[in-house]
PDB file of C-alpha atoms in Angstrom:
ATOM      1  CA  MET A   1       7.005  20.303  27.548  1.00  0.00           C
ATOM      2  CA  ARG A   2       9.489  17.494  27.196  1.00  0.00           C
ATOM      3  CA  THR A   3      11.424  17.899  23.964  1.00  0.00           C
ATOM      4  CA  ALA A   4      13.610  15.302  22.247  1.00  0.00           C
ATOM      5  CA  LEU A   5      16.513  16.329  20.009  1.00  0.00           C
ATOM      6  CA  LEU A   6      17.557  13.767  17.405  1.00  0.00           C
ATOM      7  CA  GLN A   7      21.233  14.405  16.694  1.00  0.00           C
ATOM      8  CA  SER A   8      21.796  12.392  13.539  1.00  0.00           C
ATOM      9  CA  SER A   9      22.683  12.770   9.876  1.00  0.00           C
ATOM     10  CA  GLY A  10      20.482   9.818   9.026  1.00  0.00           C
ATOM     11  CA  ARG A  11      21.307   8.195   5.686  1.00  0.00           C
ATOM     12  CA  PRO A  12      22.157  10.950   3.174  1.00  0.00           C
ATOM     13  CA  GLY A  13      20.405  10.451  -0.143  1.00  0.00           C
ATOM     14  CA  SER A  14      17.806   7.970   1.140  1.00  0.00           C
ATOM     15  CA  VAL A  15      14.456   9.411   2.145  1.00  0.00           C
ATOM     16  CA  GLY A  16      13.102   5.958   2.981  1.00  0.00           C
ATOM     17  CA  GLU A  17      15.935   5.159   5.383  1.00  0.00           C
ATOM     18  CA  ASN A  18      15.672   8.561   7.039  1.00  0.00           C
ATOM     19  CA  LEU A  19      11.968   8.015   7.630  1.00  0.00           C
ATOM     20  CA  LYS A  20      12.866   4.737   9.345  1.00  0.00           C
ATOM     21  CA  VAL A  21      15.420   6.519  11.557  1.00  0.00           C
ATOM     22  CA  LEU A  22      12.818   9.142  12.414  1.00  0.00           C
ATOM     23  CA  ASP A  23      10.201   6.499  13.196  1.00  0.00           C
ATOM     24  CA  ALA A  24      12.551   4.680  15.575  1.00  0.00           C
ATOM     25  CA  ALA A  25      13.521   7.923  17.296  1.00  0.00           C
ATOM     26  CA  ALA A  26       9.862   8.913  17.643  1.00  0.00           C
ATOM     27  CA  GLY A  27       9.165   5.647  19.409  1.00  0.00           C
ATOM     28  CA  ARG A  28      12.006   6.212  21.866  1.00  0.00           C
ATOM     29  CA  ALA A  29      11.025   9.845  22.395  1.00  0.00           C
ATOM     30  CA  ALA A  30       7.376   9.010  23.056  1.00  0.00           C
ATOM     31  CA  ALA A  31       8.373   6.298  25.526  1.00  0.00           C
ATOM     32  CA  ALA A  32      10.374   8.935  27.431  1.00  0.00           C
ATOM     33  CA  GLY A  33       7.372  11.258  27.598  1.00  0.00           C
ATOM     34  CA  ALA A  34       8.376  13.740  24.912  1.00  0.00           C
ATOM     35  CA  LEU A  35       5.656  15.812  23.259  1.00  0.00           C
ATOM     36  CA  LEU A  36       7.982  17.115  20.524  1.00  0.00           C
ATOM     37  CA  LEU A  37      10.754  15.452  18.520  1.00  0.00           C
ATOM     38  CA  ALA A  38      13.083  17.763  16.576  1.00  0.00           C
ATOM     39  CA  ALA A  39      15.372  16.543  13.785  1.00  0.00           C
ATOM     40  CA  PRO A  40      18.212  18.443  12.058  1.00  0.00           C
ATOM     41  CA  GLU A  41      18.389  20.611   8.955  1.00  0.00           C
ATOM     42  CA  MET A  42      17.716  18.689   5.734  1.00  0.00           C
ATOM     43  CA  PHE A  43      17.174  15.493   7.741  1.00  0.00           C
ATOM     44  CA  LEU A  44      14.703  14.048   5.271  1.00  0.00           C
ATOM     45  CA  THR A  45      17.212  13.796   2.420  1.00  0.00           C
ATOM     46  CA  GLY A  46      20.668  14.561   3.750  1.00  0.00           C
ATOM     47  CA  TYR A  47      22.501  17.866   3.435  1.00  0.00           C
ATOM     48  CA  ALA A  48      25.581  17.355   1.236  1.00  0.00           C
ATOM     49  CA  ILE A  49      23.809  15.581  -1.626  1.00  0.00           C
ATOM     50  CA  GLY A  50      24.530  18.066  -4.421  1.00  0.00           C
ATOM     51  CA  ASP A  51      22.096  18.102  -7.323  1.00  0.00           C
ATOM     52  CA  ASP A  52      20.021  15.385  -5.660  1.00  0.00           C
ATOM     53  CA  ILE A  53      18.571  18.236  -3.593  1.00  0.00           C
ATOM     54  CA  GLY A  54      16.465  19.259  -6.581  1.00  0.00           C
ATOM     55  CA  ARG A  55      15.524  15.670  -7.406  1.00  0.00           C
ATOM     56  CA  LEU A  56      14.459  14.801  -3.864  1.00  0.00           C
ATOM     57  CA  ALA A  57      12.757  18.090  -3.003  1.00  0.00           C
ATOM     58  CA  GLU A  58       9.052  17.750  -2.197  1.00  0.00           C
ATOM     59  CA  SER A  59       6.135  20.036  -1.568  1.00  0.00           C
ATOM     60  CA  ALA A  60       5.237  20.829   2.035  1.00  0.00           C
ATOM     61  CA  ASP A  61       2.220  18.520   1.728  1.00  0.00           C
ATOM     62  CA  GLY A  62       4.009  15.795  -0.249  1.00  0.00           C
ATOM     63  CA  GLU A  63       4.366  12.068   0.320  1.00  0.00           C
ATOM     64  CA  SER A  64       7.061  12.444   2.973  1.00  0.00           C
ATOM     65  CA  ALA A  65       4.965  14.924   4.927  1.00  0.00           C
ATOM     66  CA  ASP A  66       2.168  12.353   4.904  1.00  0.00           C
ATOM     67  CA  ALA A  67       4.601   9.666   6.089  1.00  0.00           C
ATOM     68  CA  ILE A  68       5.822  11.861   8.936  1.00  0.00           C
ATOM     69  CA  ALA A  69       2.233  12.709   9.873  1.00  0.00           C
ATOM     70  CA  ASP A  70       1.649   8.967  10.179  1.00  0.00           C
ATOM     71  CA  ILE A  71       4.749   8.574  12.376  1.00  0.00           C
ATOM     72  CA  ALA A  72       3.633  11.455  14.585  1.00  0.00           C
ATOM     73  CA  GLY A  73       0.137  10.011  14.908  1.00  0.00           C
ATOM     74  CA  ARG A  74       1.261   6.484  15.726  1.00  0.00           C
ATOM     75  CA  HIS A  75       3.651   7.674  18.446  1.00  0.00           C
ATOM     76  CA  GLY A  76       1.519  10.531  19.763  1.00  0.00           C
ATOM     77  CA  LEU A  77       4.012  13.392  19.545  1.00  0.00           C
ATOM     78  CA  ALA A  78       4.732  16.358  17.301  1.00  0.00           C
ATOM     79  CA  ILE A  79       7.700  16.242  14.917  1.00  0.00           C
ATOM     80  CA  ALA A  80       9.790  19.102  13.505  1.00  0.00           C
ATOM     81  CA  TYR A  81      12.227  18.248  10.710  1.00  0.00           C
ATOM     82  CA  GLY A  82      14.312  19.810   7.963  1.00  0.00           C
ATOM     83  CA  TYR A  83      13.813  19.054   4.281  1.00  0.00           C
ATOM     84  CA  PRO A  84      14.211  20.544   0.781  1.00  0.00           C
ATOM     85  CA  GLU A  85      10.865  22.056  -0.200  1.00  0.00           C
ATOM     86  CA  ARG A  86       9.788  22.360  -3.814  1.00  0.00           C
ATOM     87  CA  ASP A  87       7.291  25.044  -4.762  1.00  0.00           C
ATOM     88  CA  GLY A  88       6.951  24.967  -8.552  1.00  0.00           C
ATOM     89  CA  GLU A  89      10.458  25.467  -9.951  1.00  0.00           C
ATOM     90  CA  THR A  90      11.766  26.970  -6.693  1.00  0.00           C
ATOM     91  CA  VAL A  91      13.511  24.982  -3.956  1.00  0.00           C
ATOM     92  CA  PHE A  92      13.762  26.189  -0.362  1.00  0.00           C
ATOM     93  CA  ASN A  93      15.709  24.895   2.627  1.00  0.00           C
ATOM     94  CA  SER A  94      12.711  24.356   4.902  1.00  0.00           C
ATOM     95  CA  ALA A  95      11.618  23.061   8.286  1.00  0.00           C
ATOM     96  CA  GLN A  96       8.137  21.776   9.022  1.00  0.00           C
ATOM     97  CA  MET A  97       6.311  20.885  12.231  1.00  0.00           C
ATOM     98  CA  ILE A  98       3.527  18.314  12.273  1.00  0.00           C
ATOM     99  CA  SER A  99       1.297  17.702  15.292  1.00  0.00           C
ATOM    100  CA  ALA A 100       0.607  14.460  17.133  1.00  0.00           C
ATOM    101  CA  GLU A 101      -2.714  14.438  15.276  1.00  0.00           C
ATOM    102  CA  GLY A 102      -0.907  14.493  11.933  1.00  0.00           C
ATOM    103  CA  ILE A 103      -1.765  18.137  11.183  1.00  0.00           C
ATOM    104  CA  ARG A 104       0.797  20.387   9.498  1.00  0.00           C
ATOM    105  CA  LEU A 105       1.255  23.188  12.054  1.00  0.00           C
ATOM    106  CA  ALA A 106       3.999  25.350  10.550  1.00  0.00           C
ATOM    107  CA  ASN A 107       6.388  25.467   7.603  1.00  0.00           C
ATOM    108  CA  TYR A 108       9.432  27.749   7.575  1.00  0.00           C
ATOM    109  CA  ARG A 109      11.817  28.595   4.720  1.00  0.00           C
ATOM    110  CA  LYS A 110      15.404  29.468   5.683  1.00  0.00           C
ATOM    111  CA  THR A 111      15.891  33.206   5.249  1.00  0.00           C
ATOM    112  CA  HIS A 112      19.704  33.426   5.495  1.00  0.00           C
ATOM    113  CA  LEU A 113      21.561  30.983   3.239  1.00  0.00           C
ATOM    114  CA  PHE A 114      25.076  29.972   4.251  1.00  0.00           C
ATOM    115  CA  GLY A 115      27.884  29.756   1.718  1.00  0.00           C
ATOM    116  CA  CYS A 116      28.023  28.975  -1.986  1.00  0.00           C
ATOM    117  CA  PHE A 117      26.592  25.480  -1.536  1.00  0.00           C
ATOM    118  CA  GLU A 118      23.276  26.735  -0.190  1.00  0.00           C
ATOM    119  CA  ARG A 119      23.074  29.758  -2.472  1.00  0.00           C
ATOM    120  CA  ASP A 120      23.602  27.469  -5.480  1.00  0.00           C
ATOM    121  CA  HIS A 121      20.764  25.123  -4.510  1.00  0.00           C
ATOM    122  CA  PHE A 122      18.158  27.170  -2.638  1.00  0.00           C
ATOM    123  CA  THR A 123      16.121  30.344  -2.768  1.00  0.00           C
ATOM    124  CA  PRO A 124      15.954  32.275   0.524  1.00  0.00           C
ATOM    125  CA  GLY A 125      12.621  32.526   2.322  1.00  0.00           C
ATOM    126  CA  GLU A 126      11.040  35.882   3.099  1.00  0.00           C
ATOM    127  CA  GLN A 127       9.002  35.227   6.268  1.00  0.00           C
ATOM    128  CA  PRO A 128      11.204  35.589   9.359  1.00  0.00           C
ATOM    129  CA  VAL A 129       8.734  34.521  12.054  1.00  0.00           C
ATOM    130  CA  VAL A 130       6.761  31.293  11.724  1.00  0.00           C
ATOM    131  CA  GLN A 131       5.018  29.941  14.835  1.00  0.00           C
ATOM    132  CA  ALA A 132       2.509  27.389  16.082  1.00  0.00           C
ATOM    133  CA  GLU A 133       0.896  26.579  19.421  1.00  0.00           C
ATOM    134  CA  LEU A 134       1.971  23.308  21.006  1.00  0.00           C
ATOM    135  CA  GLY A 135       1.716  21.985  24.560  1.00  0.00           C
ATOM    136  CA  GLY A 136       0.811  25.380  25.997  1.00  0.00           C
ATOM    137  CA  LEU A 137       3.819  27.052  24.359  1.00  0.00           C
ATOM    138  CA  THR A 138       4.270  29.208  21.284  1.00  0.00           C
ATOM    139  CA  VAL A 139       6.841  27.322  19.218  1.00  0.00           C
ATOM    140  CA  GLY A 140       8.844  29.071  16.499  1.00  0.00           C
ATOM    141  CA  LEU A 141      10.937  27.629  13.680  1.00  0.00           C
ATOM    142  CA  MET A 142      14.293  28.798  12.356  1.00  0.00           C
ATOM    143  CA  ILE A 143      17.157  27.041  10.537  1.00  0.00           C
ATOM    144  CA  CYS A 144      20.875  27.013  11.413  1.00  0.00           C
ATOM    145  CA  TYR A 145      22.561  30.209  10.106  1.00  0.00           C
ATOM    146  CA  ASP A 146      19.363  32.183  10.784  1.00  0.00           C
ATOM    147  CA  VAL A 147      19.926  31.986  14.542  1.00  0.00           C
ATOM    148  CA  GLU A 148      23.313  33.672  14.191  1.00  0.00           C
ATOM    149  CA  PHE A 149      21.574  36.942  13.306  1.00  0.00           C
ATOM    150  CA  PRO A 150      20.414  38.528  16.583  1.00  0.00           C
ATOM    151  CA  GLU A 151      17.654  40.467  14.819  1.00  0.00           C
ATOM    152  CA  ASN A 152      16.044  37.191  13.756  1.00  0.00           C
ATOM    153  CA  VAL A 153      15.786  35.780  17.255  1.00  0.00           C
ATOM    154  CA  ARG A 154      14.695  39.108  18.714  1.00  0.00           C
ATOM    155  CA  ALA A 155      11.854  39.198  16.161  1.00  0.00           C
ATOM    156  CA  HIS A 156      10.682  35.844  17.551  1.00  0.00           C
ATOM    157  CA  ALA A 157      10.930  37.099  21.118  1.00  0.00           C
ATOM    158  CA  LEU A 158       8.848  40.177  20.292  1.00  0.00           C
ATOM    159  CA  ALA A 159       6.285  37.957  18.551  1.00  0.00           C
ATOM    160  CA  GLY A 160       5.873  35.839  21.688  1.00  0.00           C
ATOM    161  CA  THR A 161       7.872  32.722  20.834  1.00  0.00           C
ATOM    162  CA  ASP A 162       8.489  30.601  23.947  1.00  0.00           C
ATOM    163  CA  LEU A 163      10.467  27.742  22.380  1.00  0.00           C
ATOM    164  CA  LEU A 164      12.533  28.339  19.251  1.00  0.00           C
ATOM    165  CA  VAL A 165      13.295  25.100  17.388  1.00  0.00           C
ATOM    166  CA  VAL A 166      16.381  25.355  15.176  1.00  0.00           C
ATOM    167  CA  PRO A 167      17.175  22.396  12.879  1.00  0.00           C
ATOM    168  CA  THR A 168      20.858  22.809  12.123  1.00  0.00           C
ATOM    169  CA  ALA A 169      23.793  21.661   9.980  1.00  0.00           C
ATOM    170  CA  GLN A 170      26.546  23.274  12.046  1.00  0.00           C
ATOM    171  CA  MET A 171      30.016  22.333  10.872  1.00  0.00           C
ATOM    172  CA  HIS A 172      33.633  22.555  11.993  1.00  0.00           C
ATOM    173  CA  PRO A 173      35.182  25.019  12.887  1.00  0.00           C
ATOM    174  CA  PHE A 174      32.098  26.923  14.042  1.00  0.00           C
ATOM    175  CA  GLN A 175      31.251  24.835  17.112  1.00  0.00           C
ATOM    176  CA  PHE A 176      31.361  27.967  19.290  1.00  0.00           C
ATOM    177  CA  VAL A 177      27.866  28.709  17.937  1.00  0.00           C
ATOM    178  CA  ALA A 178      26.487  25.589  19.604  1.00  0.00           C
ATOM    179  CA  GLU A 179      28.647  25.933  22.705  1.00  0.00           C
ATOM    180  CA  SER A 180      28.335  29.654  23.410  1.00  0.00           C
ATOM    181  CA  MET A 181      25.983  31.543  21.115  1.00  0.00           C
ATOM    182  CA  ILE A 182      22.877  29.409  21.599  1.00  0.00           C
ATOM    183  CA  PRO A 183      22.730  29.822  25.403  1.00  0.00           C
ATOM    184  CA  VAL A 184      23.291  33.570  24.944  1.00  0.00           C
ATOM    185  CA  ARG A 185      20.470  33.798  22.384  1.00  0.00           C
ATOM    186  CA  ALA A 186      18.154  32.075  24.863  1.00  0.00           C
ATOM    187  CA  TRP A 187      19.212  34.432  27.686  1.00  0.00           C
ATOM    188  CA  GLU A 188      19.107  37.741  25.827  1.00  0.00           C
ATOM    189  CA  ASN A 189      15.685  36.956  24.324  1.00  0.00           C
ATOM    190  CA  GLN A 190      14.178  35.167  27.333  1.00  0.00           C
ATOM    191  CA  LEU A 191      13.041  32.037  25.533  1.00  0.00           C
ATOM    192  CA  TYR A 192      14.068  28.404  25.110  1.00  0.00           C
ATOM    193  CA  VAL A 193      16.199  27.447  22.108  1.00  0.00           C
ATOM    194  CA  ALA A 194      16.302  23.855  20.846  1.00  0.00           C
ATOM    195  CA  TYR A 195      19.309  23.600  18.537  1.00  0.00           C
ATOM    196  CA  VAL A 196      19.456  20.178  16.863  1.00  0.00           C
ATOM    197  CA  ASN A 197      22.469  19.381  14.705  1.00  0.00           C
ATOM    198  CA  ARG A 198      23.760  16.876  12.207  1.00  0.00           C
ATOM    199  CA  VAL A 199      26.855  14.887  13.127  1.00  0.00           C
ATOM    200  CA  GLY A 200      29.932  13.409  11.432  1.00  0.00           C
ATOM    201  CA  GLU A 201      31.457  13.772   7.980  1.00  0.00           C
ATOM    202  CA  GLU A 202      29.195  14.273   4.994  1.00  0.00           C
ATOM    203  CA  GLY A 203      30.717  15.269   1.673  1.00  0.00           C
ATOM    204  CA  GLU A 204      33.010  18.243   2.267  1.00  0.00           C
ATOM    205  CA  PHE A 205      31.436  19.019   5.649  1.00  0.00           C
ATOM    206  CA  ASP A 206      32.242  17.819   9.170  1.00  0.00           C
ATOM    207  CA  PHE A 207      29.211  18.382  11.385  1.00  0.00           C
ATOM    208  CA  VAL A 208      30.044  18.957  15.038  1.00  0.00           C
ATOM    209  CA  GLY A 209      26.948  17.701  16.877  1.00  0.00           C
ATOM    210  CA  LEU A 210      26.678  19.451  20.280  1.00  0.00           C
ATOM    211  CA  SER A 211      22.891  19.779  20.008  1.00  0.00           C
ATOM    212  CA  ALA A 212      21.392  21.590  22.978  1.00  0.00           C
ATOM    213  CA  LEU A 213      18.219  22.889  24.541  1.00  0.00           C
ATOM    214  CA  ALA A 214      19.096  26.150  26.289  1.00  0.00           C
ATOM    215  CA  GLY A 215      16.835  27.907  28.768  1.00  0.00           C
ATOM    216  CA  PRO A 216      16.110  31.602  29.397  1.00  0.00           C
ATOM    217  CA  ASP A 217      18.717  31.542  32.188  1.00  0.00           C
ATOM    218  CA  GLY A 218      21.416  30.808  29.607  1.00  0.00           C
ATOM    219  CA  VAL A 219      21.894  27.246  30.854  1.00  0.00           C
ATOM    220  CA  ALA A 220      21.802  24.230  28.537  1.00  0.00           C
ATOM    221  CA  ARG A 221      19.204  21.818  29.916  1.00  0.00           C
ATOM    222  CA  ALA A 222      20.591  19.082  27.662  1.00  0.00           C
ATOM    223  CA  ARG A 223      23.769  18.851  25.614  1.00  0.00           C
ATOM    224  CA  ALA A 224      24.675  16.121  23.143  1.00  0.00           C
ATOM    225  CA  GLY A 225      28.202  15.037  22.358  1.00  0.00           C
ATOM    226  CA  ARG A 226      29.794  14.455  18.953  1.00  0.00           C
ATOM    227  CA  GLY A 227      28.006  11.219  18.002  1.00  0.00           C
ATOM    228  CA  GLU A 228      24.526  10.018  17.092  1.00  0.00           C
ATOM    229  CA  GLU A 229      22.326  10.706  20.091  1.00  0.00           C
ATOM    230  CA  LEU A 230      18.784  11.376  21.287  1.00  0.00           C
ATOM    231  CA  VAL A 231      18.712  13.864  24.156  1.00  0.00           C
ATOM    232  CA  PHE A 232      15.818  15.198  26.228  1.00  0.00           C
ATOM    233  CA  ALA A 233      15.016  18.395  28.107  1.00  0.00           C
ATOM    234  CA  ASP A 234      11.937  20.225  29.347  1.00  0.00           C
ATOM    235  CA  ALA A 235      10.667  23.652  28.342  1.00  0.00           C
ATOM    236  CA  ASP A 236       8.829  24.851  31.453  1.00  0.00           C
ATOM    237  CA  PRO A 237       6.264  27.666  30.981  1.00  0.00           C
ATOM    238  CA  ALA A 238       6.297  28.567  34.702  1.00  0.00           C
ATOM    239  CA  PHE A 239      10.079  28.917  34.794  1.00  0.00           C
ATOM    240  CA  LEU A 240       9.963  30.953  31.585  1.00  0.00           C
ATOM    241  CA  ALA A 241       7.410  33.369  33.041  1.00  0.00           C
ATOM    242  CA  ALA A 242       9.452  33.829  36.219  1.00  0.00           C
ATOM    243  CA  SER A 243      12.634  34.366  34.228  1.00  0.00           C
ATOM    244  CA  ARG A 244      10.983  36.997  32.037  1.00  0.00           C
ATOM    245  CA  GLU A 245       9.783  38.831  35.123  1.00  0.00           C
ATOM    246  CA  ALA A 246      13.256  38.792  36.666  1.00  0.00           C
ATOM    247  CA  ASN A 247      15.082  39.667  33.427  1.00  0.00           C
ATOM    248  CA  PRO A 248      12.964  42.260  31.598  1.00  0.00           C
ATOM    249  CA  TYR A 249      15.090  42.776  28.506  1.00  0.00           C
ATOM    250  CA  LEU A 250      12.077  43.069  26.232  1.00  0.00           C
ATOM    251  CA  LYS A 251      10.307  45.565  28.514  1.00  0.00           C
ATOM    252  CA  ASP A 252      13.434  47.690  28.883  1.00  0.00           C
ATOM    253  CA  ARG A 253      14.154  48.059  25.186  1.00  0.00           C
ATOM    254  CA  ARG A 254      14.234  51.571  23.649  1.00  0.00           C
ATOM    255  CA  PRO A 255      13.315  50.955  19.998  1.00  0.00           C
ATOM    256  CA  GLY A 256      13.525  54.646  19.160  1.00  0.00           C
ATOM    257  CA  LEU A 257      17.294  54.420  19.532  1.00  0.00           C
ATOM    258  CA  TYR A 258      17.695  51.520  17.135  1.00  0.00           C
ATOM    259  CA  GLY A 259      16.730  53.103  13.830  1.00  0.00           C
ATOM    260  CA  SER A 260      20.265  52.856  12.483  1.00  0.00           C
ATOM    261  CA  LEU A 261      20.042  49.056  12.608  1.00  0.00           C
ATOM    262  CA  VAL A 262      17.765  49.074   9.562  1.00  0.00           C
TER     263      VAL A 262
END
C-alpha cells in the first residue's frame, strides 16, 4: 500500500489554510498512486498555539472532519491527521483516519502526554490500541511520544497491526527518535511504522522533520529531510509476512516472565 507522508507544519492557527495544504497534498499523493496520506500531530490547527487549542478544538465528527472526508473522497485516498478533539468540556490530542469513501475509520486519543505544554492543554486518552482495515492491512494509530514507550507498540503488534501511523511533533534535540528508534520499533515488533513529523520553528519549539516509513527489517523505506516535503513508500503485505516468518519475535515471547513490567 503506497503511503504518503506530509511533512509540514501547515499554517499554525488557521484551520482553513491547513485544509488547503492538506487538499493540495492529497492531490499530489493520489497522482503518485498513494492509498493513504498521513499528516503530522495537531496538523489541523497547529501545535504551539497556546489557548487557541481549546478555541479551535472540534468533535471527531465536526466540520473539519466533514471537510477532510470531502478531500479524501475527491482524491480517492484515505487521510490520517492530527487535531485537537473536543468531547464536552474535555480536549484530547487526537488523530483520526478517514477512508477514501469519506467514512471515519478510527479516532485515537494520545495516551502519553509530553511535557507541561501538553499536560496543561489536554487530557490523556485511555485506549492504547485503535485500528482499522485499509488496503488489505490492519492500520493502527498512535501519536508522537506514545511510540517511545515499547509497551505501546508491542500492544499493537500483539493486536495484529501491520502499519502503525504515528502523527508526530518531534522537536530538537530528540531527533534520535526519528533517526534510530523508529526503525528499531518496526524491527522488534515486525510491522511498518509511518512516522510523520512537523518541521521548522513554531513558538518555543523547533521541529526536526526526518519523517520516515520504516519496515519490519529495520530499514527506512523513505526518509524526509528538514524541510517541507511529501515522501512516499510502500507497505508490502507479502514482505511483512515473510519477515515475520524469518524473525519470530512475537512467537518466541515468554509472557510469564514479564509480570514485573506491570
